[in-house]
């Protein structure tokens, strides 16, 4: 019997990330859906089916950290891997102390992503 592949939601306002990252994640054996905003994710079925989230920090509207707090408020616990174009170690430390599995600085390598996915128990 085959196990269901893990389902990951990618939430990023950058269209190029929403197009490229899902292909890479699929090459790791994951199922993926991409969303242009936190609000789009919150209004989707993926809210109930995601095994993990890859989440941009800075987005128009609700930011990544605000979504993280909203999910916690709703008692929804997903492994969250943040991605950001701003390489700030203090921000990374705060996000991880608030419960994120990791925070990758764009551009990140395939290996960095795969290691974060392992920490989140999304790939072996």
mmCIF file of N, CA and C in Angstrom:
data_model
loop_
_atom_site.group_PDB
_atom_site.id
_atom_site.type_symbol
_atom_site.label_atom_id
_atom_site.label_comp_id
_atom_site.label_asym_id
_atom_site.label_seq_id
_atom_site.Cartn_x
_atom_site.Cartn_y
_atom_site.Cartn_z
ATOM 1 N N UNK A 1 0.845 -1.179 0.000
ATOM 2 C CA UNK A 1 0.000 0.000 0.000
ATOM 3 C C UNK A 1 0.893 1.245 0.000
ATOM 4 N N UNK A 2 0.624 2.194 -0.905
ATOM 5 C CA UNK A 2 1.393 3.430 -1.008
ATOM 6 C C UNK A 2 0.910 4.447 0.005
ATOM 7 N N UNK A 3 1.884 5.116 0.600
ATOM 8 C CA UNK A 3 1.532 6.189 1.520
ATOM 9 C C UNK A 3 1.214 7.451 0.725
ATOM 10 N N UNK A 4 0.310 8.234 1.238
ATOM 11 C CA UNK A 4 -0.023 9.526 0.638
ATOM 12 C C UNK A 4 1.177 10.442 0.784
ATOM 13 N N UNK A 5 1.493 11.150 -0.306
ATOM 14 C CA UNK A 5 2.591 12.105 -0.215
ATOM 15 C C UNK A 5 2.151 13.280 0.655
ATOM 16 N N UNK A 6 3.101 13.881 1.332
ATOM 17 C CA UNK A 6 2.803 15.037 2.185
ATOM 18 C C UNK A 6 2.373 16.209 1.308
ATOM 19 N N UNK A 7 1.465 17.002 1.837
ATOM 20 C CA UNK A 7 0.916 18.149 1.109
ATOM 21 C C UNK A 7 1.434 19.437 1.734
ATOM 22 N N UNK A 8 2.088 20.245 0.912
ATOM 23 C CA UNK A 8 2.692 21.491 1.380
ATOM 24 C C UNK A 8 2.035 22.679 0.680
ATOM 25 N N UNK A 9 1.721 23.705 1.445
ATOM 26 C CA UNK A 9 1.216 24.957 0.890
ATOM 27 C C UNK A 9 2.353 25.964 0.838
ATOM 28 N N UNK A 10 2.535 26.560 -0.334
ATOM 29 C CA UNK A 10 3.509 27.625 -0.524
ATOM 30 C C UNK A 10 2.731 28.937 -0.555
ATOM 31 N N UNK A 11 3.083 29.866 0.321
ATOM 32 C CA UNK A 11 2.378 31.146 0.402
ATOM 33 C C UNK A 11 3.411 32.251 0.205
ATOM 34 N N UNK A 12 3.338 32.893 -0.952
ATOM 35 C CA UNK A 12 4.328 33.920 -1.304
ATOM 36 C C UNK A 12 3.709 34.852 -2.325
ATOM 37 N N UNK A 13 3.867 36.154 -2.136
ATOM 38 C CA UNK A 13 3.303 37.111 -3.088
ATOM 39 C C UNK A 13 4.137 37.214 -4.361
ATOM 40 N N UNK A 14 5.342 36.646 -4.373
ATOM 41 C CA UNK A 14 6.222 36.687 -5.542
ATOM 42 C C UNK A 14 5.832 35.572 -6.515
ATOM 43 N N UNK A 15 5.320 35.974 -7.673
ATOM 44 C CA UNK A 15 4.843 34.996 -8.655
ATOM 45 C C UNK A 15 5.938 34.023 -9.084
ATOM 46 N N UNK A 16 7.167 34.499 -9.220
ATOM 47 C CA UNK A 16 8.251 33.608 -9.659
ATOM 48 C C UNK A 16 8.498 32.504 -8.620
ATOM 49 N N UNK A 17 8.358 32.809 -7.351
ATOM 50 C CA UNK A 17 8.490 31.789 -6.297
ATOM 51 C C UNK A 17 7.325 30.812 -6.380
ATOM 52 N N UNK A 18 6.115 31.331 -6.575
ATOM 53 C CA UNK A 18 4.934 30.458 -6.659
ATOM 54 C C UNK A 18 4.993 29.539 -7.874
ATOM 55 N N UNK A 19 5.729 29.928 -8.903
ATOM 56 C CA UNK A 19 5.854 29.078 -10.082
ATOM 57 C C UNK A 19 6.993 28.073 -9.946
ATOM 58 N N UNK A 20 8.144 28.499 -9.430
ATOM 59 C CA UNK A 20 9.327 27.637 -9.389
ATOM 60 C C UNK A 20 9.354 26.681 -8.190
ATOM 61 N N UNK A 21 9.017 27.178 -7.021
ATOM 62 C CA UNK A 21 9.139 26.373 -5.810
ATOM 63 C C UNK A 21 8.264 25.113 -5.830
ATOM 64 N N UNK A 22 7.018 25.180 -6.283
ATOM 65 C CA UNK A 22 6.225 23.947 -6.331
ATOM 66 C C UNK A 22 6.858 22.852 -7.191
ATOM 67 N N UNK A 23 7.480 23.216 -8.313
ATOM 68 C CA UNK A 23 8.142 22.205 -9.142
ATOM 69 C C UNK A 23 9.268 21.523 -8.375
ATOM 70 N N UNK A 24 10.056 22.306 -7.655
ATOM 71 C CA UNK A 24 11.142 21.739 -6.861
ATOM 72 C C UNK A 24 10.590 20.825 -5.764
ATOM 73 N N UNK A 25 9.543 21.279 -5.082
ATOM 74 C CA UNK A 25 8.947 20.467 -4.018
ATOM 75 C C UNK A 25 8.375 19.165 -4.568
ATOM 76 N N UNK A 26 7.769 19.217 -5.734
ATOM 77 C CA UNK A 26 7.258 17.989 -6.351
ATOM 78 C C UNK A 26 8.400 17.025 -6.664
ATOM 79 N N UNK A 27 9.562 17.565 -7.055
ATOM 80 C CA UNK A 27 10.712 16.694 -7.338
ATOM 81 C C UNK A 27 11.187 15.989 -6.065
ATOM 82 N N UNK A 28 10.842 16.508 -4.895
ATOM 83 C CA UNK A 28 11.149 15.869 -3.614
ATOM 84 C C UNK A 28 10.054 14.886 -3.197
ATOM 85 N N UNK A 29 9.017 14.726 -4.030
ATOM 86 C CA UNK A 29 7.944 13.783 -3.740
ATOM 87 C C UNK A 29 6.768 14.361 -2.983
ATOM 88 N N UNK A 30 6.674 15.683 -2.915
ATOM 89 C CA UNK A 30 5.586 16.332 -2.181
ATOM 90 C C UNK A 30 4.469 16.759 -3.111
ATOM 91 N N UNK A 31 3.265 16.835 -2.596
ATOM 92 C CA UNK A 31 2.139 17.468 -3.285
ATOM 93 C C UNK A 31 2.133 18.928 -2.842
ATOM 94 N N UNK A 32 1.776 19.830 -3.747
ATOM 95 C CA UNK A 32 1.926 21.258 -3.460
ATOM 96 C C UNK A 32 0.774 22.060 -4.032
ATOM 97 N N UNK A 33 0.399 23.103 -3.309
ATOM 98 C CA UNK A 33 -0.473 24.143 -3.840
ATOM 99 C C UNK A 33 0.117 25.482 -3.418
ATOM 100 N N UNK A 34 0.101 26.442 -4.337
ATOM 101 C CA UNK A 34 0.680 27.760 -4.059
ATOM 102 C C UNK A 34 -0.418 28.812 -3.949
ATOM 103 N N UNK A 35 -0.185 29.770 -3.059
ATOM 104 C CA UNK A 35 -1.146 30.842 -2.795
ATOM 105 C C UNK A 35 -0.434 32.193 -2.838
ATOM 106 N N UNK A 36 -1.096 33.225 -3.392
ATOM 107 C CA UNK A 36 -0.469 34.544 -3.497
ATOM 108 C C UNK A 36 -0.536 35.371 -2.214
ATOM 109 N N UNK A 37 -1.290 34.904 -1.232
ATOM 110 C CA UNK A 37 -1.444 35.682 0.000
ATOM 111 C C UNK A 37 -1.889 34.779 1.148
ATOM 112 N N UNK A 38 -1.677 35.267 2.349
ATOM 113 C CA UNK A 38 -2.150 34.560 3.535
ATOM 114 C C UNK A 38 -3.673 34.451 3.510
ATOM 115 N N UNK A 39 -4.308 35.520 3.063
ATOM 116 C CA UNK A 39 -5.777 35.519 3.016
ATOM 117 C C UNK A 39 -6.306 34.450 2.059
ATOM 118 N N UNK A 40 -5.647 34.278 0.908
ATOM 119 C CA UNK A 40 -6.066 33.239 -0.052
ATOM 120 C C UNK A 40 -5.917 31.861 0.572
ATOM 121 N N UNK A 41 -4.842 31.638 1.307
ATOM 122 C CA UNK A 41 -4.646 30.364 1.991
ATOM 123 C C UNK A 41 -5.737 30.137 3.034
ATOM 124 N N UNK A 42 -6.023 31.155 3.843
ATOM 125 C CA UNK A 42 -7.032 31.009 4.897
ATOM 126 C C UNK A 42 -8.417 30.701 4.337
ATOM 127 N N UNK A 43 -8.680 31.126 3.096
ATOM 128 C CA UNK A 43 -9.972 30.869 2.477
ATOM 129 C C UNK A 43 -10.017 29.595 1.657
ATOM 130 N N UNK A 44 -8.990 28.771 1.753
ATOM 131 C CA UNK A 44 -8.898 27.580 0.903
ATOM 132 C C UNK A 44 -9.099 26.293 1.699
ATOM 133 N N UNK A 45 -9.311 25.216 0.963
ATOM 134 C CA UNK A 45 -9.404 23.882 1.553
ATOM 135 C C UNK A 45 -8.053 23.436 2.115
ATOM 136 N N UNK A 46 -6.971 23.996 1.580
ATOM 137 C CA UNK A 46 -5.623 23.621 2.037
ATOM 138 C C UNK A 46 -5.430 23.898 3.523
ATOM 139 N N UNK A 47 -6.197 24.805 4.058
ATOM 140 C CA UNK A 47 -6.123 25.106 5.486
ATOM 141 C C UNK A 47 -6.357 23.834 6.308
ATOM 142 N N UNK A 48 -7.158 22.925 5.762
ATOM 143 C CA UNK A 48 -7.489 21.698 6.482
ATOM 144 C C UNK A 48 -6.675 20.493 6.046
ATOM 145 N N UNK A 49 -5.972 20.606 4.909
ATOM 146 C CA UNK A 49 -5.283 19.434 4.365
ATOM 147 C C UNK A 49 -3.761 19.554 4.337
ATOM 148 N N UNK A 50 -3.221 20.721 4.624
ATOM 149 C CA UNK A 50 -1.762 20.911 4.568
ATOM 150 C C UNK A 50 -1.061 20.153 5.684
ATOM 151 N N UNK A 51 0.078 19.583 5.317
ATOM 152 C CA UNK A 51 0.959 18.956 6.307
ATOM 153 C C UNK A 51 2.044 19.922 6.745
ATOM 154 N N UNK A 52 2.259 20.981 5.969
ATOM 155 C CA UNK A 52 3.264 21.973 6.279
ATOM 156 C C UNK A 52 3.121 23.174 5.369
ATOM 157 N N UNK A 53 3.794 24.262 5.746
ATOM 158 C CA UNK A 53 3.674 25.518 5.005
ATOM 159 C C UNK A 53 5.065 26.096 4.772
ATOM 160 N N UNK A 54 5.279 26.565 3.553
ATOM 161 C CA UNK A 54 6.443 27.393 3.252
ATOM 162 C C UNK A 54 5.890 28.791 3.051
ATOM 163 N N UNK A 55 6.345 29.729 3.865
ATOM 164 C CA UNK A 55 5.665 31.000 4.032
ATOM 165 C C UNK A 55 6.623 32.179 3.928
ATOM 166 N N UNK A 56 6.290 33.111 3.047
ATOM 167 C CA UNK A 56 7.067 34.346 2.930
ATOM 168 C C UNK A 56 6.843 35.194 4.182
ATOM 169 N N UNK A 57 7.877 35.890 4.592
ATOM 170 C CA UNK A 57 7.772 36.748 5.773
ATOM 171 C C UNK A 57 7.009 38.025 5.449
ATOM 172 N N UNK A 58 7.458 38.749 4.425
ATOM 173 C CA UNK A 58 6.897 40.064 4.107
ATOM 174 C C UNK A 58 5.990 39.968 2.885
ATOM 175 N N UNK A 59 4.700 40.171 3.101
ATOM 176 C CA UNK A 59 3.708 40.167 2.023
ATOM 177 C C UNK A 59 2.737 41.305 2.262
ATOM 178 N N UNK A 60 2.130 41.821 1.182
ATOM 179 C CA UNK A 60 1.061 42.814 1.368
ATOM 180 C C UNK A 60 -0.105 42.179 2.129
ATOM 181 N N UNK A 61 -0.836 42.970 2.843
ATOM 182 C CA UNK A 61 -1.941 42.414 3.629
ATOM 183 C C UNK A 61 -1.366 41.723 4.855
ATOM 184 N N UNK A 62 -1.845 40.522 5.127
ATOM 185 C CA UNK A 62 -1.381 39.758 6.275
ATOM 186 C C UNK A 62 0.031 39.236 6.005
ATOM 187 N N UNK A 63 0.950 39.517 6.901
ATOM 188 C CA UNK A 63 2.330 39.050 6.755
ATOM 189 C C UNK A 63 2.441 37.585 7.186
ATOM 190 N N UNK A 64 3.593 36.995 6.905
ATOM 191 C CA UNK A 64 3.823 35.617 7.327
ATOM 192 C C UNK A 64 3.724 35.438 8.833
ATOM 193 N N UNK A 65 4.414 36.269 9.625
ATOM 194 C CA UNK A 65 4.285 36.135 11.077
ATOM 195 C C UNK A 65 2.852 36.348 11.585
ATOM 196 N N UNK A 66 2.104 37.232 10.934
ATOM 197 C CA UNK A 66 0.692 37.419 11.326
ATOM 198 C C UNK A 66 -0.114 36.161 11.026
ATOM 199 N N UNK A 67 0.160 35.512 9.900
ATOM 200 C CA UNK A 67 -0.531 34.245 9.591
ATOM 201 C C UNK A 67 -0.151 33.187 10.620
ATOM 202 N N UNK A 68 1.107 33.119 10.985
ATOM 203 C CA UNK A 68 1.546 32.163 11.990
ATOM 204 C C UNK A 68 0.753 32.357 13.292
ATOM 205 N N UNK A 69 0.588 33.605 13.717
ATOM 206 C CA UNK A 69 -0.183 33.890 14.936
ATOM 207 C C UNK A 69 -1.653 33.533 14.763
ATOM 208 N N UNK A 70 -2.223 33.819 13.577
ATOM 209 C CA UNK A 70 -3.629 33.492 13.322
ATOM 210 C C UNK A 70 -3.855 31.980 13.355
ATOM 211 N N UNK A 71 -2.942 31.224 12.784
ATOM 212 C CA UNK A 71 -3.068 29.761 12.816
ATOM 213 C C UNK A 71 -3.005 29.252 14.246
ATOM 214 N N UNK A 72 -2.102 29.818 15.028
ATOM 215 C CA UNK A 72 -1.996 29.421 16.435
ATOM 216 C C UNK A 72 -3.278 29.783 17.181
ATOM 217 N N UNK A 73 -3.834 30.968 16.888
ATOM 218 C CA UNK A 73 -5.089 31.393 17.525
ATOM 219 C C UNK A 73 -6.217 30.415 17.223
ATOM 220 N N UNK A 74 -6.208 29.879 15.992
ATOM 221 C CA UNK A 74 -7.221 28.897 15.575
ATOM 222 C C UNK A 74 -6.872 27.476 16.017
ATOM 223 N N UNK A 75 -5.774 27.348 16.753
ATOM 224 C CA UNK A 75 -5.296 26.050 17.231
ATOM 225 C C UNK A 75 -4.948 25.102 16.078
ATOM 226 N N UNK A 76 -4.428 25.668 14.986
ATOM 227 C CA UNK A 76 -3.958 24.879 13.851
ATOM 228 C C UNK A 76 -2.439 24.866 13.893
ATOM 229 N N UNK A 77 -1.875 23.703 13.963
ATOM 230 C CA UNK A 77 -0.416 23.566 14.108
ATOM 231 C C UNK A 77 0.166 22.911 12.861
ATOM 232 N N UNK A 78 0.898 23.679 12.102
ATOM 233 C CA UNK A 78 1.607 23.195 10.923
ATOM 234 C C UNK A 78 3.089 23.457 11.120
ATOM 235 N N UNK A 79 3.954 22.568 10.629
ATOM 236 C CA UNK A 79 5.355 22.967 10.556
ATOM 237 C C UNK A 79 5.459 24.109 9.538
ATOM 238 N N UNK A 80 6.085 25.200 9.934
ATOM 239 C CA UNK A 80 6.226 26.361 9.058
ATOM 240 C C UNK A 80 7.703 26.607 8.784
ATOM 241 N N UNK A 81 8.015 26.724 7.494
ATOM 242 C CA UNK A 81 9.343 27.132 7.050
ATOM 243 C C UNK A 81 9.172 28.505 6.422
ATOM 244 N N UNK A 82 9.759 29.508 7.041
ATOM 245 C CA UNK A 82 9.697 30.853 6.487
ATOM 246 C C UNK A 82 10.767 31.026 5.422
ATOM 247 N N UNK A 83 10.471 31.865 4.430
ATOM 248 C CA UNK A 83 11.451 32.290 3.431
ATOM 249 C C UNK A 83 11.387 33.813 3.366
ATOM 250 N N UNK A 84 12.559 34.415 3.179
ATOM 251 C CA UNK A 84 12.598 35.875 3.139
ATOM 252 C C UNK A 84 13.768 36.359 2.295
ATOM 253 N N UNK A 85 13.572 37.489 1.655
ATOM 254 C CA UNK A 85 14.633 38.117 0.862
ATOM 255 C C UNK A 85 15.555 38.951 1.744
ATOM 256 N N UNK A 86 15.193 39.150 3.001
ATOM 257 C CA UNK A 86 15.971 40.000 3.905
ATOM 258 C C UNK A 86 16.752 39.134 4.885
ATOM 259 N N UNK A 87 18.044 39.030 4.676
ATOM 260 C CA UNK A 87 18.901 38.180 5.501
ATOM 261 C C UNK A 87 19.165 38.857 6.841
ATOM 262 N N UNK A 88 18.312 38.585 7.791
ATOM 263 C CA UNK A 88 18.407 39.188 9.116
ATOM 264 C C UNK A 88 18.356 38.066 10.157
ATOM 265 N N UNK A 89 19.490 37.810 10.798
ATOM 266 C CA UNK A 89 19.572 36.716 11.772
ATOM 267 C C UNK A 89 18.663 36.934 12.977
ATOM 268 N N UNK A 90 18.434 38.181 13.350
ATOM 269 C CA UNK A 90 17.539 38.443 14.483
ATOM 270 C C UNK A 90 16.100 38.081 14.137
ATOM 271 N N UNK A 91 15.690 38.385 12.906
ATOM 272 C CA UNK A 91 14.348 38.001 12.463
ATOM 273 C C UNK A 91 14.241 36.484 12.434
ATOM 274 N N UNK A 92 15.257 35.822 11.885
ATOM 275 C CA UNK A 92 15.254 34.353 11.834
ATOM 276 C C UNK A 92 15.098 33.771 13.238
ATOM 277 N N UNK A 93 15.889 34.267 14.179
ATOM 278 C CA UNK A 93 15.840 33.757 15.550
ATOM 279 C C UNK A 93 14.461 33.961 16.169
ATOM 280 N N UNK A 94 13.856 35.129 15.927
ATOM 281 C CA UNK A 94 12.522 35.409 16.487
ATOM 282 C C UNK A 94 11.470 34.475 15.903
ATOM 283 N N UNK A 95 11.519 34.272 14.570
ATOM 284 C CA UNK A 95 10.543 33.391 13.927
ATOM 285 C C UNK A 95 10.656 31.964 14.453
ATOM 286 N N UNK A 96 11.874 31.499 14.629
ATOM 287 C CA UNK A 96 12.076 30.143 15.144
ATOM 288 C C UNK A 96 11.640 30.063 16.606
ATOM 289 N N UNK A 97 11.943 31.087 17.393
ATOM 290 C CA UNK A 97 11.506 31.060 18.800
ATOM 291 C C UNK A 97 9.980 31.122 18.906
ATOM 292 N N UNK A 98 9.330 31.681 17.881
ATOM 293 C CA UNK A 98 7.862 31.718 17.849
ATOM 294 C C UNK A 98 7.251 30.436 17.294
ATOM 295 N N UNK A 99 8.098 29.448 16.955
ATOM 296 C CA UNK A 99 7.575 28.149 16.572
ATOM 297 C C UNK A 99 7.850 27.682 15.156
ATOM 298 N N UNK A 100 8.484 28.509 14.323
ATOM 299 C CA UNK A 100 8.808 28.068 12.962
ATOM 300 C C UNK A 100 9.893 26.993 13.012
ATOM 301 N N UNK A 101 9.841 26.082 12.059
ATOM 302 C CA UNK A 101 10.858 25.040 11.948
ATOM 303 C C UNK A 101 12.166 25.632 11.439
ATOM 304 N N UNK A 102 12.052 26.604 10.544
ATOM 305 C CA UNK A 102 13.244 27.224 9.979
ATOM 306 C C UNK A 102 12.904 28.505 9.261
ATOM 307 N N UNK A 103 13.959 29.206 8.836
ATOM 308 C CA UNK A 103 13.805 30.434 8.066
ATOM 309 C C UNK A 103 14.956 30.486 7.073
ATOM 310 N N UNK A 104 14.626 30.406 5.789
ATOM 311 C CA UNK A 104 15.623 30.411 4.729
ATOM 312 C C UNK A 104 15.693 31.784 4.088
ATOM 313 N N UNK A 105 16.914 32.208 3.784
ATOM 314 C CA UNK A 105 17.117 33.480 3.105
ATOM 315 C C UNK A 105 17.172 33.242 1.604
ATOM 316 N N UNK A 106 16.356 33.994 0.855
ATOM 317 C CA UNK A 106 16.349 33.892 -0.602
ATOM 318 C C UNK A 106 17.600 34.571 -1.160
ATOM 319 N N UNK A 107 18.234 34.028 -2.170
ATOM 320 C CA UNK A 107 17.942 32.722 -2.761
ATOM 321 C C UNK A 107 18.562 31.621 -1.897
ATOM 322 N N UNK A 108 17.851 30.524 -1.741
ATOM 323 C CA UNK A 108 18.347 29.399 -0.949
ATOM 324 C C UNK A 108 18.601 28.228 -1.888
ATOM 325 N N UNK A 109 19.454 27.328 -1.452
ATOM 326 C CA UNK A 109 19.810 26.173 -2.276
ATOM 327 C C UNK A 109 18.789 25.055 -2.097
ATOM 328 N N UNK A 110 18.800 24.138 -3.046
ATOM 329 C CA UNK A 110 17.940 22.952 -2.945
ATOM 330 C C UNK A 110 18.248 22.193 -1.655
ATOM 331 N N UNK A 111 19.540 22.087 -1.320
ATOM 332 C CA UNK A 111 19.944 21.368 -0.108
ATOM 333 C C UNK A 111 19.436 22.053 1.155
ATOM 334 N N UNK A 112 19.499 23.383 1.195
ATOM 335 C CA UNK A 112 18.982 24.111 2.357
ATOM 336 C C UNK A 112 17.484 23.844 2.528
ATOM 337 N N UNK A 113 16.763 23.876 1.412
ATOM 338 C CA UNK A 113 15.326 23.619 1.467
ATOM 339 C C UNK A 113 15.057 22.188 1.918
ATOM 340 N N UNK A 114 15.779 21.238 1.337
ATOM 341 C CA UNK A 114 15.550 19.846 1.699
ATOM 342 C C UNK A 114 15.860 19.601 3.180
ATOM 343 N N UNK A 115 16.908 20.233 3.697
ATOM 344 C CA UNK A 115 17.212 20.088 5.124
ATOM 345 C C UNK A 115 16.095 20.653 5.993
ATOM 346 N N UNK A 116 15.546 21.797 5.607
ATOM 347 C CA UNK A 116 14.430 22.381 6.363
ATOM 348 C C UNK A 116 13.199 21.477 6.291
ATOM 349 N N UNK A 117 12.959 20.888 5.127
ATOM 350 C CA UNK A 117 11.828 19.964 4.978
ATOM 351 C C UNK A 117 12.014 18.723 5.852
ATOM 352 N N UNK A 118 13.237 18.266 5.982
ATOM 353 C CA UNK A 118 13.512 17.129 6.878
ATOM 354 C C UNK A 118 13.211 17.512 8.328
ATOM 355 N N UNK A 119 13.666 18.695 8.734
ATOM 356 C CA UNK A 119 13.389 19.160 10.102
ATOM 357 C C UNK A 119 11.887 19.230 10.367
ATOM 358 N N UNK A 120 11.134 19.557 9.332
ATOM 359 C CA UNK A 120 9.676 19.655 9.459
ATOM 360 C C UNK A 120 8.997 18.305 9.290
ATOM 361 N N UNK A 121 9.792 17.249 9.102
ATOM 362 C CA UNK A 121 9.271 15.884 8.891
ATOM 363 C C UNK A 121 8.381 15.786 7.663
ATOM 364 N N UNK A 122 8.702 16.577 6.634
ATOM 365 C CA UNK A 122 7.920 16.554 5.397
ATOM 366 C C UNK A 122 8.567 15.681 4.327
ATOM 367 N N UNK A 123 9.871 15.446 4.432
ATOM 368 C CA UNK A 123 10.575 14.495 3.568
ATOM 369 C C UNK A 123 11.516 13.677 4.438
ATOM 370 N N UNK A 124 11.907 12.548 3.904
ATOM 371 C CA UNK A 124 12.826 11.652 4.630
ATOM 372 C C UNK A 124 14.258 12.038 4.323
#
